[in-house]
PDB file of C-alpha atoms in Angstrom:
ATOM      1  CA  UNK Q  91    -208.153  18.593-121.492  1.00 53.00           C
ATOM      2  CA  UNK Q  92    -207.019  21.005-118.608  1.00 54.00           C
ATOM      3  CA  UNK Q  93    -206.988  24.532-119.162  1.00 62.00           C
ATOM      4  CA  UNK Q  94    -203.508  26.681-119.143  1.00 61.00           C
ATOM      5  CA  UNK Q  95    -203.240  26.859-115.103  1.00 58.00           C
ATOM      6  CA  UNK Q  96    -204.464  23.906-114.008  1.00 58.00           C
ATOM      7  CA  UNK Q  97    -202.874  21.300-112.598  1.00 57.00           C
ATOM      8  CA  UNK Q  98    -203.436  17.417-114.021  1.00 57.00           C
ATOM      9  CA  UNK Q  99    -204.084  14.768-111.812  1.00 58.00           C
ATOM     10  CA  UNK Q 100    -201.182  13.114-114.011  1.00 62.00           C
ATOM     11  CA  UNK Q 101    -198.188  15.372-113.371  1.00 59.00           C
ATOM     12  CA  UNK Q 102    -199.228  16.760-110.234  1.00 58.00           C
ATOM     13  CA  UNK Q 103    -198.294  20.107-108.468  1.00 63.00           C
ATOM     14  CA  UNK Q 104    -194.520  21.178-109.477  1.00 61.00           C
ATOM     15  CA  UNK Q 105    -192.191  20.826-106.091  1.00 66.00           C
ATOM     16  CA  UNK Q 106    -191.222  24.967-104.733  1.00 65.00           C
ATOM     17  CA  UNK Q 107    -187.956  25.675-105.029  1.00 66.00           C
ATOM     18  CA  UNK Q 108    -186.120  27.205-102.536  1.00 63.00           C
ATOM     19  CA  UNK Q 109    -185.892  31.369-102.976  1.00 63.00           C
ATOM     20  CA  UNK Q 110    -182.420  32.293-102.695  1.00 58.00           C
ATOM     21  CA  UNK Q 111    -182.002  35.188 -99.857  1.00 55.00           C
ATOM     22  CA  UNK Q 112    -182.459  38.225-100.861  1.00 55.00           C
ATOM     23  CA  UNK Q 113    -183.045  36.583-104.499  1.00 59.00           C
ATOM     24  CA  UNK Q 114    -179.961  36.135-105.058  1.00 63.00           C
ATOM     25  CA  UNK Q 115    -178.798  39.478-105.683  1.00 76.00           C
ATOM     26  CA  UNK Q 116    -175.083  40.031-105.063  1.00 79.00           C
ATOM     27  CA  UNK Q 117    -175.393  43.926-104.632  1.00 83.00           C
ATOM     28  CA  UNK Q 118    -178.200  43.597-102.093  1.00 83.00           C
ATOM     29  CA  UNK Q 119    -176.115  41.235-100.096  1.00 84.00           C
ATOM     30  CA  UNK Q 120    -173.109  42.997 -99.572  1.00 88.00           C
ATOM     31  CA  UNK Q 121    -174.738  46.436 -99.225  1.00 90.00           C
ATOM     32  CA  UNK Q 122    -176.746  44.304 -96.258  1.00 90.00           C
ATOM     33  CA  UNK Q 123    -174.466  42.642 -95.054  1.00 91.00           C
ATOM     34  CA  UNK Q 124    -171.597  45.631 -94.775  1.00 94.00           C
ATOM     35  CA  UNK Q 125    -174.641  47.493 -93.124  1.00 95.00           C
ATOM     36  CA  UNK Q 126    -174.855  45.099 -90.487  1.00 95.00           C
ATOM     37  CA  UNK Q 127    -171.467  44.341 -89.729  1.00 96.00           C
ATOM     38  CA  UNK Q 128    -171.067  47.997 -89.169  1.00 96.00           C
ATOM     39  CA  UNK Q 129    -173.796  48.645 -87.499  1.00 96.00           C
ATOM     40  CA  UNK Q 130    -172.743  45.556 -85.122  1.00 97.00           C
ATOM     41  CA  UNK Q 131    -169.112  47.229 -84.907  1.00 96.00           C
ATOM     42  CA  UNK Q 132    -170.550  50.820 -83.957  1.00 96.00           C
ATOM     43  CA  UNK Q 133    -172.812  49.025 -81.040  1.00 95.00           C
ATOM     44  CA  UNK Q 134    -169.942  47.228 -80.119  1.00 95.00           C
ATOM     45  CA  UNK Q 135    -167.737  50.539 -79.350  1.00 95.00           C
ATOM     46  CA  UNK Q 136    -170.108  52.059 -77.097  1.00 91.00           C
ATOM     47  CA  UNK Q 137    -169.726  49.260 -74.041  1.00 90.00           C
ATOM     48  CA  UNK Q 138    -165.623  48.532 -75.233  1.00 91.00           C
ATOM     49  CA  UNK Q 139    -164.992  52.401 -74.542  1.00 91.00           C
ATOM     50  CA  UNK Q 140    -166.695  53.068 -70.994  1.00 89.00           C
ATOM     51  CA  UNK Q 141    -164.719  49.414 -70.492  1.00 89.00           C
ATOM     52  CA  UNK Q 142    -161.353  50.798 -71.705  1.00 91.00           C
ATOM     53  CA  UNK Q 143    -161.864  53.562 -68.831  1.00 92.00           C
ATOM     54  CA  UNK Q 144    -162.152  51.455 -66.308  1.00 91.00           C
ATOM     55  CA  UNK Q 145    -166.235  51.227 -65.576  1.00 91.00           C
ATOM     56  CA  UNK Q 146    -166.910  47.913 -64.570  1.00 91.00           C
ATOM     57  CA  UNK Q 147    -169.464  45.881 -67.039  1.00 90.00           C
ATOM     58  CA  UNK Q 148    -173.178  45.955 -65.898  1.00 93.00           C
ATOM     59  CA  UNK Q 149    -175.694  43.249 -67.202  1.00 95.00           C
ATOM     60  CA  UNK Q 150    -177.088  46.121 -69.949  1.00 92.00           C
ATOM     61  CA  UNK Q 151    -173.310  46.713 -70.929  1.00 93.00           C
ATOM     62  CA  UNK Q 152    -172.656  42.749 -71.451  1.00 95.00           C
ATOM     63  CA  UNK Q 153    -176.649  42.556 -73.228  1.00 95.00           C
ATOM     64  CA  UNK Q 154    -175.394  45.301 -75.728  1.00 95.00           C
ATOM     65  CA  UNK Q 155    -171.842  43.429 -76.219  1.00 95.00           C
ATOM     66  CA  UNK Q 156    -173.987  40.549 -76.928  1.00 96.00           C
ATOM     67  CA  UNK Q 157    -176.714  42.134 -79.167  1.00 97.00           C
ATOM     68  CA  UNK Q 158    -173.640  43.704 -81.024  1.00 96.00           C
ATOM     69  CA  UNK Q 159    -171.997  40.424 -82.048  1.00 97.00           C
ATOM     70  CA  UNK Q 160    -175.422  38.973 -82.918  1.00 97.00           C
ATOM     71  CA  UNK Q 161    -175.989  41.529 -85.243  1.00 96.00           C
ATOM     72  CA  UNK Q 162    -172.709  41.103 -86.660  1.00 96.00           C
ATOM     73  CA  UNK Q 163    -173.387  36.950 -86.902  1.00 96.00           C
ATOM     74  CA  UNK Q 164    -176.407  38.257 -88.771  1.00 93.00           C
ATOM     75  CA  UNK Q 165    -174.472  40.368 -91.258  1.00 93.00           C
ATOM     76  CA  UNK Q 166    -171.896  37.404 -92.012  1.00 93.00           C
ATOM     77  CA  UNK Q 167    -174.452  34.994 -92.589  1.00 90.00           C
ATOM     78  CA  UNK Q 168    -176.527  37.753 -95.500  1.00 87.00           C
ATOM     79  CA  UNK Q 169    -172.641  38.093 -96.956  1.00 86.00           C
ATOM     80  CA  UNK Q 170    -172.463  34.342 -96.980  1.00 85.00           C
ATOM     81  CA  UNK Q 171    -176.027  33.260 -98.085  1.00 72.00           C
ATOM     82  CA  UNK Q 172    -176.326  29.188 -96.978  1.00 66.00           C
ATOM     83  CA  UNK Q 173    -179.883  29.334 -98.318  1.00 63.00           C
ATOM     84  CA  UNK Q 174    -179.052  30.332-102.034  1.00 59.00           C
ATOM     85  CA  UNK Q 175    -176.269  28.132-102.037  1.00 62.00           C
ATOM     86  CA  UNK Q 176    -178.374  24.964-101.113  1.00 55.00           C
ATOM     87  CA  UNK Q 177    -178.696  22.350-104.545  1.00 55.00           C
ATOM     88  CA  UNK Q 178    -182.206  20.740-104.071  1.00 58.00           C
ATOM     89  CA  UNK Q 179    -181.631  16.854-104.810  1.00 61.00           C
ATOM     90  CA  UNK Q 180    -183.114  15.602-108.506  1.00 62.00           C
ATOM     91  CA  UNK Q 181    -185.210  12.533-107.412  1.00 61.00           C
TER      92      UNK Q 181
END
């Protein structure tokens, strides 16, 4: 007889189940993911503006444009959450 814990020989270990981002909390995601996407939009206005007056882009003003729309990818994909909507497969 196993004690409460332990795992039989017969059943084996229980397969993990994927955590949900964030675990699954609806608030959390949209508070992180506006964050980000604003965040992303208020990098993004520093290099548009010295653009819109006519400075020509240097490689720093294209890597923050770049960084910017990552971050922004980043946010979209915490509003969207893949992970928690994944179904493992029942064997």
């Amino acid at each position: 007889m196993s004690r409460p814990g332990e795992v039989s020989p017969e059943s084996g270990p229980a397969p993990a189940q994927p955590r949900p981002l964030f675990g699954g909390c609806l608030s959390c995601r949209l508070v992180c993911g506006a964050g980000l996407l604003l965040a992303a939009a208020w990098l993004y206005q520093g290099p548009r503006s010295s653009m819109k007056r006519g400075i020509p882009p240097s490689m720093g003003t294209i890597a923050q444009i770049t960084f910017a729309i990552s971050v922004g990818a980043w946010g979209v994909v915490i509003l969207w959450d893949p992970v928690g909507k994944q179904v493992p497969k029942q064997p």
